[in-house]
mmCIF file of N, CA and C in Angstrom:
data_model
loop_
_atom_site.group_PDB
_atom_site.id
_atom_site.type_symbol
_atom_site.label_atom_id
_atom_site.label_comp_id
_atom_site.label_asym_id
_atom_site.label_seq_id
_atom_site.Cartn_x
_atom_site.Cartn_y
_atom_site.Cartn_z
ATOM 1 N N ILE A 1 0.861 -1.184 0.000
ATOM 2 C CA ILE A 1 0.000 0.000 0.000
ATOM 3 C C ILE A 1 0.893 1.228 0.000
ATOM 4 N N SER A 2 0.661 2.133 -0.945
ATOM 5 C CA SER A 2 1.418 3.383 -0.935
ATOM 6 C C SER A 2 0.917 4.241 0.209
ATOM 7 N N LYS A 3 1.705 5.246 0.593
ATOM 8 C CA LYS A 3 1.295 6.036 1.756
ATOM 9 C C LYS A 3 0.062 6.890 1.490
ATOM 10 N N ASN A 4 -0.363 7.044 0.241
ATOM 11 C CA ASN A 4 -1.580 7.802 -0.055
ATOM 12 C C ASN A 4 -2.809 6.918 -0.179
ATOM 13 N N GLU A 5 -2.610 5.603 -0.111
ATOM 14 C CA GLU A 5 -3.747 4.697 -0.183
ATOM 15 C C GLU A 5 -4.107 4.255 1.222
ATOM 16 N N LEU A 6 -5.383 4.058 1.462
ATOM 17 C CA LEU A 6 -5.834 3.615 2.769
ATOM 18 C C LEU A 6 -6.198 2.145 2.712
ATOM 19 N N PRO A 7 -5.864 1.400 3.773
ATOM 20 C CA PRO A 7 -6.351 0.031 3.809
ATOM 21 C C PRO A 7 -7.860 0.067 3.983
ATOM 22 N N ARG A 8 -8.560 -0.700 3.187
ATOM 23 C CA ARG A 8 -10.014 -0.719 3.272
ATOM 24 C C ARG A 8 -10.473 -2.148 3.448
ATOM 25 N N VAL A 9 -11.551 -2.314 4.140
ATOM 26 C CA VAL A 9 -12.140 -3.630 4.317
ATOM 27 C C VAL A 9 -12.689 -4.075 2.968
ATOM 28 N N THR A 10 -12.496 -5.332 2.629
ATOM 29 C CA THR A 10 -12.874 -5.795 1.302
ATOM 30 C C THR A 10 -14.350 -6.156 1.167
ATOM 31 N N ALA A 11 -15.053 -6.287 2.262
ATOM 32 C CA ALA A 11 -16.483 -6.620 2.165
ATOM 33 C C ALA A 11 -17.205 -5.529 1.381
ATOM 34 N N VAL A 12 -18.052 -5.934 0.484
ATOM 35 C CA VAL A 12 -18.757 -4.990 -0.374
ATOM 36 C C VAL A 12 -20.076 -4.596 0.264
ATOM 37 N N ASN A 13 -20.354 -3.294 0.253
ATOM 38 C CA ASN A 13 -21.638 -2.753 0.707
ATOM 39 C C ASN A 13 -21.995 -3.061 2.163
ATOM 40 N N HIS A 14 -21.003 -3.197 3.037
ATOM 41 C CA HIS A 14 -21.383 -3.319 4.443
ATOM 42 C C HIS A 14 -21.639 -1.919 4.985
ATOM 43 N N GLU A 15 -22.362 -1.848 6.073
ATOM 44 C CA GLU A 15 -22.808 -0.546 6.573
ATOM 45 C C GLU A 15 -21.687 0.340 7.112
ATOM 46 N N TYR A 16 -20.483 -0.179 7.244
ATOM 47 C CA TYR A 16 -19.381 0.587 7.800
ATOM 48 C C TYR A 16 -18.358 1.023 6.753
ATOM 49 N N THR A 17 -18.594 0.769 5.494
ATOM 50 C CA THR A 17 -17.632 1.049 4.434
ATOM 51 C C THR A 17 -17.125 2.484 4.468
ATOM 52 N N ASP A 18 -17.983 3.436 4.708
ATOM 53 C CA ASP A 18 -17.599 4.847 4.669
ATOM 54 C C ASP A 18 -17.521 5.482 6.052
ATOM 55 N N MET A 19 -17.355 4.671 7.070
ATOM 56 C CA MET A 19 -17.247 5.196 8.421
ATOM 57 C C MET A 19 -15.774 5.376 8.783
ATOM 58 N N ALA A 20 -15.430 6.578 9.239
ATOM 59 C CA ALA A 20 -14.064 6.890 9.668
ATOM 60 C C ALA A 20 -14.036 6.993 11.185
ATOM 61 N N ILE A 21 -13.029 6.373 11.793
ATOM 62 C CA ILE A 21 -12.869 6.405 13.245
ATOM 63 C C ILE A 21 -11.515 7.046 13.562
ATOM 64 N N ALA A 22 -11.539 8.071 14.410
ATOM 65 C CA ALA A 22 -10.302 8.754 14.809
ATOM 66 C C ALA A 22 -9.461 7.842 15.692
ATOM 67 N N GLN A 23 -8.204 7.686 15.340
ATOM 68 C CA GLN A 23 -7.269 6.880 16.124
ATOM 69 C C GLN A 23 -6.126 7.779 16.581
ATOM 70 N N ILE A 24 -6.404 8.549 17.622
ATOM 71 C CA ILE A 24 -5.468 9.525 18.153
ATOM 72 C C ILE A 24 -5.525 9.494 19.682
ATOM 73 N N ASN A 25 -4.583 10.174 20.332
ATOM 74 C CA ASN A 25 -4.543 10.194 21.797
ATOM 75 C C ASN A 25 -5.360 11.322 22.409
ATOM 76 N N SER A 26 -5.420 12.476 21.741
ATOM 77 C CA SER A 26 -6.127 13.613 22.336
ATOM 78 C C SER A 26 -7.322 14.023 21.486
ATOM 79 N N TYR A 27 -7.094 14.691 20.354
ATOM 80 C CA TYR A 27 -8.179 15.067 19.459
ATOM 81 C C TYR A 27 -7.629 15.314 18.066
ATOM 82 N N LEU A 28 -8.538 15.306 17.100
ATOM 83 C CA LEU A 28 -8.206 15.521 15.697
ATOM 84 C C LEU A 28 -9.045 16.686 15.196
ATOM 85 N N ASN A 29 -8.383 17.720 14.671
ATOM 86 C CA ASN A 29 -9.111 18.880 14.160
ATOM 87 C C ASN A 29 -9.857 18.544 12.869
ATOM 88 N N ILE A 30 -11.078 19.039 12.771
ATOM 89 C CA ILE A 30 -11.838 18.998 11.518
ATOM 90 C C ILE A 30 -11.717 20.405 10.939
ATOM 91 N N ARG A 31 -11.140 20.507 9.756
ATOM 92 C CA ARG A 31 -10.810 21.812 9.179
ATOM 93 C C ARG A 31 -11.693 22.168 7.984
ATOM 94 N N ALA A 32 -11.801 23.462 7.724
ATOM 95 C CA ALA A 32 -12.632 23.967 6.627
ATOM 96 C C ALA A 32 -12.066 23.587 5.258
ATOM 97 N N GLU A 33 -10.749 23.506 5.153
ATOM 98 C CA GLU A 33 -10.084 23.152 3.900
ATOM 99 C C GLU A 33 -9.045 22.084 4.188
ATOM 100 N N ALA A 34 -8.547 21.453 3.148
ATOM 101 C CA ALA A 34 -7.594 20.358 3.280
ATOM 102 C C ALA A 34 -6.169 20.868 3.464
ATOM 103 N N ASN A 35 -5.959 21.624 4.555
ATOM 104 C CA ASN A 35 -4.607 22.058 4.907
ATOM 105 C C ASN A 35 -4.563 22.446 6.383
ATOM 106 N N GLU A 36 -3.354 22.395 6.947
ATOM 107 C CA GLU A 36 -3.173 22.637 8.380
ATOM 108 C C GLU A 36 -3.418 24.074 8.802
ATOM 109 N N ASN A 37 -3.468 24.994 7.872
ATOM 110 C CA ASN A 37 -3.639 26.401 8.210
ATOM 111 C C ASN A 37 -5.079 26.882 8.131
ATOM 112 N N SER A 38 -5.982 26.015 7.706
ATOM 113 C CA SER A 38 -7.367 26.453 7.562
ATOM 114 C C SER A 38 -8.098 26.427 8.908
ATOM 115 N N GLU A 39 -9.231 27.078 8.928
ATOM 116 C CA GLU A 39 -10.036 27.221 10.136
ATOM 117 C C GLU A 39 -10.452 25.871 10.706
ATOM 118 N N VAL A 40 -10.389 25.752 12.028
ATOM 119 C CA VAL A 40 -10.850 24.548 12.724
ATOM 120 C C VAL A 40 -12.356 24.681 12.946
ATOM 121 N N LEU A 41 -13.112 23.729 12.399
ATOM 122 C CA LEU A 41 -14.571 23.752 12.512
ATOM 123 C C LEU A 41 -15.086 22.902 13.666
ATOM 124 N N GLY A 42 -14.293 21.924 14.051
ATOM 125 C CA GLY A 42 -14.694 21.013 15.112
ATOM 126 C C GLY A 42 -13.552 20.073 15.440
ATOM 127 N N LYS A 43 -13.818 19.108 16.321
ATOM 128 C CA LYS A 43 -12.794 18.153 16.740
ATOM 129 C C LYS A 43 -13.403 16.763 16.837
ATOM 130 N N LEU A 44 -12.578 15.770 16.510
ATOM 131 C CA LEU A 44 -12.924 14.372 16.761
ATOM 132 C C LEU A 44 -12.031 13.906 17.897
ATOM 133 N N TYR A 45 -12.614 13.293 18.898
ATOM 134 C CA TYR A 45 -11.857 12.770 20.017
ATOM 135 C C TYR A 45 -11.552 11.298 19.772
ATOM 136 N N PRO A 46 -10.723 10.663 20.597
ATOM 137 C CA PRO A 46 -10.385 9.249 20.367
ATOM 138 C C PRO A 46 -11.636 8.403 20.117
ATOM 139 N N ASN A 47 -11.598 7.632 19.061
ATOM 140 C CA ASN A 47 -12.698 6.784 18.610
ATOM 141 C C ASN A 47 -13.925 7.571 18.156
ATOM 142 N N GLY A 48 -13.766 8.873 17.927
ATOM 143 C CA GLY A 48 -14.845 9.669 17.358
ATOM 144 C C GLY A 48 -15.093 9.212 15.920
ATOM 145 N N ALA A 49 -16.337 9.299 15.485
ATOM 146 C CA ALA A 49 -16.700 8.765 14.170
ATOM 147 C C ALA A 49 -17.227 9.845 13.239
ATOM 148 N N GLY A 50 -17.075 9.587 11.951
ATOM 149 C CA GLY A 50 -17.614 10.449 10.910
ATOM 150 C C GLY A 50 -17.850 9.628 9.660
ATOM 151 N N ILE A 51 -18.605 10.179 8.752
ATOM 152 C CA ILE A 51 -18.876 9.535 7.474
ATOM 153 C C ILE A 51 -17.946 10.147 6.426
ATOM 154 N N VAL A 52 -17.256 9.300 5.681
ATOM 155 C CA VAL A 52 -16.342 9.761 4.645
ATOM 156 C C VAL A 52 -17.146 10.254 3.447
ATOM 157 N N LEU A 53 -16.897 11.489 3.049
ATOM 158 C CA LEU A 53 -17.548 12.073 1.880
ATOM 159 C C LEU A 53 -16.631 12.059 0.666
ATOM 160 N N GLU A 54 -15.322 12.196 0.919
ATOM 161 C CA GLU A 54 -14.348 12.250 -0.174
ATOM 162 C C GLU A 54 -12.955 11.983 0.380
ATOM 163 N N GLN A 55 -12.176 11.179 -0.331
ATOM 164 C CA GLN A 55 -10.794 10.943 0.064
ATOM 165 C C GLN A 55 -9.882 11.736 -0.858
ATOM 166 N N CYS A 56 -8.968 12.502 -0.262
ATOM 167 C CA CYS A 56 -8.092 13.392 -1.014
ATOM 168 C C CYS A 56 -6.644 13.157 -0.628
ATOM 169 N N GLY A 57 -6.180 11.915 -0.628
ATOM 170 C CA GLY A 57 -4.796 11.623 -0.272
ATOM 171 C C GLY A 57 -4.521 11.851 1.196
ATOM 172 N N GLU A 58 -3.763 12.901 1.498
ATOM 173 C CA GLU A 58 -3.401 13.192 2.882
ATOM 174 C C GLU A 58 -4.558 13.732 3.715
ATOM 175 N N TRP A 59 -5.656 14.093 3.058
ATOM 176 C CA TRP A 59 -6.825 14.643 3.740
ATOM 177 C C TRP A 59 -8.073 13.872 3.326
ATOM 178 N N THR A 60 -9.007 13.767 4.254
ATOM 179 C CA THR A 60 -10.281 13.098 3.987
ATOM 180 C C THR A 60 -11.406 14.023 4.428
ATOM 181 N N LYS A 61 -12.383 14.240 3.561
ATOM 182 C CA LYS A 61 -13.541 15.062 3.901
ATOM 183 C C LYS A 61 -14.564 14.163 4.590
ATOM 184 N N ILE A 62 -14.989 14.597 5.776
ATOM 185 C CA ILE A 62 -15.946 13.812 6.551
ATOM 186 C C ILE A 62 -17.107 14.682 7.018
ATOM 187 N N GLN A 63 -18.147 14.000 7.467
ATOM 188 C CA GLN A 63 -19.234 14.662 8.179
ATOM 189 C C GLN A 63 -19.375 13.946 9.509
ATOM 190 N N SER A 64 -19.303 14.724 10.584
ATOM 191 C CA SER A 64 -19.469 14.185 11.923
ATOM 192 C C SER A 64 -20.464 15.079 12.643
ATOM 193 N N GLY A 65 -21.629 14.532 12.911
ATOM 194 C CA GLY A 65 -22.687 15.353 13.484
ATOM 195 C C GLY A 65 -23.063 16.451 12.504
ATOM 196 N N LYS A 66 -23.046 17.703 12.962
ATOM 197 C CA LYS A 66 -23.389 18.841 12.107
ATOM 198 C C LYS A 66 -22.170 19.461 11.431
ATOM 199 N N VAL A 67 -20.986 18.887 11.657
ATOM 200 C CA VAL A 67 -19.743 19.451 11.123
ATOM 201 C C VAL A 67 -19.288 18.670 9.887
ATOM 202 N N THR A 68 -19.001 19.413 8.816
ATOM 203 C CA THR A 68 -18.434 18.829 7.603
ATOM 204 C C THR A 68 -17.128 19.532 7.328
ATOM 205 N N GLY A 69 -16.061 18.748 7.172
ATOM 206 C CA GLY A 69 -14.753 19.334 6.914
ATOM 207 C C GLY A 69 -13.715 18.259 6.668
ATOM 208 N N TYR A 70 -12.455 18.643 6.753
ATOM 209 C CA TYR A 70 -11.338 17.768 6.405
ATOM 210 C C TYR A 70 -10.536 17.374 7.638
ATOM 211 N N VAL A 71 -10.121 16.104 7.664
ATOM 212 C CA VAL A 71 -9.241 15.603 8.710
ATOM 213 C C VAL A 71 -8.013 14.981 8.053
ATOM 214 N N ALA A 72 -6.912 14.941 8.780
ATOM 215 C CA ALA A 72 -5.695 14.310 8.284
ATOM 216 C C ALA A 72 -5.927 12.798 8.211
ATOM 217 N N THR A 73 -5.763 12.250 7.030
ATOM 218 C CA THR A 73 -6.046 10.844 6.766
ATOM 219 C C THR A 73 -5.231 9.907 7.653
ATOM 220 N N GLN A 74 -4.017 10.290 7.986
ATOM 221 C CA GLN A 74 -3.158 9.395 8.767
ATOM 222 C C GLN A 74 -3.681 9.093 10.163
ATOM 223 N N TYR A 75 -4.645 9.872 10.640
ATOM 224 C CA TYR A 75 -5.159 9.694 11.991
ATOM 225 C C TYR A 75 -6.534 9.031 12.045
ATOM 226 N N ILE A 76 -6.999 8.496 10.926
ATOM 227 C CA ILE A 76 -8.306 7.819 10.909
ATOM 228 C C ILE A 76 -8.172 6.422 10.326
ATOM 229 N N VAL A 77 -9.119 5.586 10.683
ATOM 230 C CA VAL A 77 -9.259 4.254 10.097
ATOM 231 C C VAL A 77 -10.620 4.244 9.426
ATOM 232 N N ILE A 78 -10.654 3.765 8.175
ATOM 233 C CA ILE A 78 -11.904 3.773 7.416
ATOM 234 C C ILE A 78 -12.372 2.351 7.145
ATOM 235 N N GLY A 79 -13.640 2.094 7.449
ATOM 236 C CA GLY A 79 -14.280 0.844 7.054
ATOM 237 C C GLY A 79 -13.883 -0.391 7.824
ATOM 238 N N ASP A 80 -13.275 -0.254 8.982
ATOM 239 C CA ASP A 80 -12.898 -1.406 9.796
ATOM 240 C C ASP A 80 -14.136 -1.870 10.568
ATOM 241 N N ILE A 81 -14.701 -2.976 10.143
ATOM 242 C CA ILE A 81 -15.971 -3.452 10.695
ATOM 243 C C ILE A 81 -15.891 -3.653 12.205
ATOM 244 N N GLU A 82 -14.869 -4.349 12.670
ATOM 245 C CA GLU A 82 -14.760 -4.644 14.105
ATOM 246 C C GLU A 82 -14.579 -3.374 14.930
ATOM 247 N N LEU A 83 -13.745 -2.454 14.469
ATOM 248 C CA LEU A 83 -13.554 -1.193 15.186
ATOM 249 C C LEU A 83 -14.847 -0.392 15.209
ATOM 250 N N CYS A 84 -15.547 -0.326 14.086
ATOM 251 C CA CYS A 84 -16.816 0.417 14.028
ATOM 252 C C CYS A 84 -17.837 -0.164 14.999
ATOM 253 N N LYS A 85 -17.950 -1.480 15.049
ATOM 254 C CA LYS A 85 -18.894 -2.123 15.974
ATOM 255 C C LYS A 85 -18.525 -1.822 17.417
ATOM 256 N N LYS A 86 -17.224 -1.878 17.726
ATOM 257 C CA LYS A 86 -16.744 -1.598 19.082
ATOM 258 C C LYS A 86 -17.093 -0.167 19.492
ATOM 259 N N VAL A 87 -16.839 0.782 18.601
ATOM 260 C CA VAL A 87 -17.122 2.187 18.889
ATOM 261 C C VAL A 87 -18.618 2.414 19.065
ATOM 262 N N LEU A 88 -19.426 1.862 18.174
ATOM 263 C CA LEU A 88 -20.869 2.036 18.256
ATOM 264 C C LEU A 88 -21.442 1.364 19.487
ATOM 265 N N ASP A 89 -20.927 0.214 19.870
ATOM 266 C CA ASP A 89 -21.370 -0.459 21.091
ATOM 267 C C ASP A 89 -21.092 0.403 22.308
ATOM 268 N N ALA A 90 -19.915 1.042 22.360
ATOM 269 C CA ALA A 90 -19.547 1.896 23.479
ATOM 270 C C ALA A 90 -20.463 3.125 23.556
ATOM 271 N N ILE A 91 -20.844 3.663 22.413
ATOM 272 C CA ILE A 91 -21.731 4.826 22.366
ATOM 273 C C ILE A 91 -23.120 4.468 22.893
ATOM 274 N N GLU A 92 -23.595 3.288 22.544
ATOM 275 C CA GLU A 92 -24.950 2.863 22.927
ATOM 276 C C GLU A 92 -25.070 2.542 24.407
ATOM 277 N N ARG A 93 -23.961 2.345 25.095
ATOM 278 C CA ARG A 93 -24.022 1.989 26.537
ATOM 279 C C ARG A 93 -24.302 3.151 27.387
#
């Protein structure tokens, strides 16, 4: 896998295909544009989730709650069924 490609789960059309989960220690900024200097619109905390709208190499456009913006791709995992289930189970408790 090149560093601009993301590992994706191979299952077709499962409900978690476009779900991104933040894998960081503190928080991940959601930015207005795909660069580190753009306005911070919101934050994803550890295991915070969003829906992937577009993948742009080093940046991924997501929607999390009412916030739509870009996050650094290196800090998210996309489409991992087991991780998504774990995160959603924790939210429902």
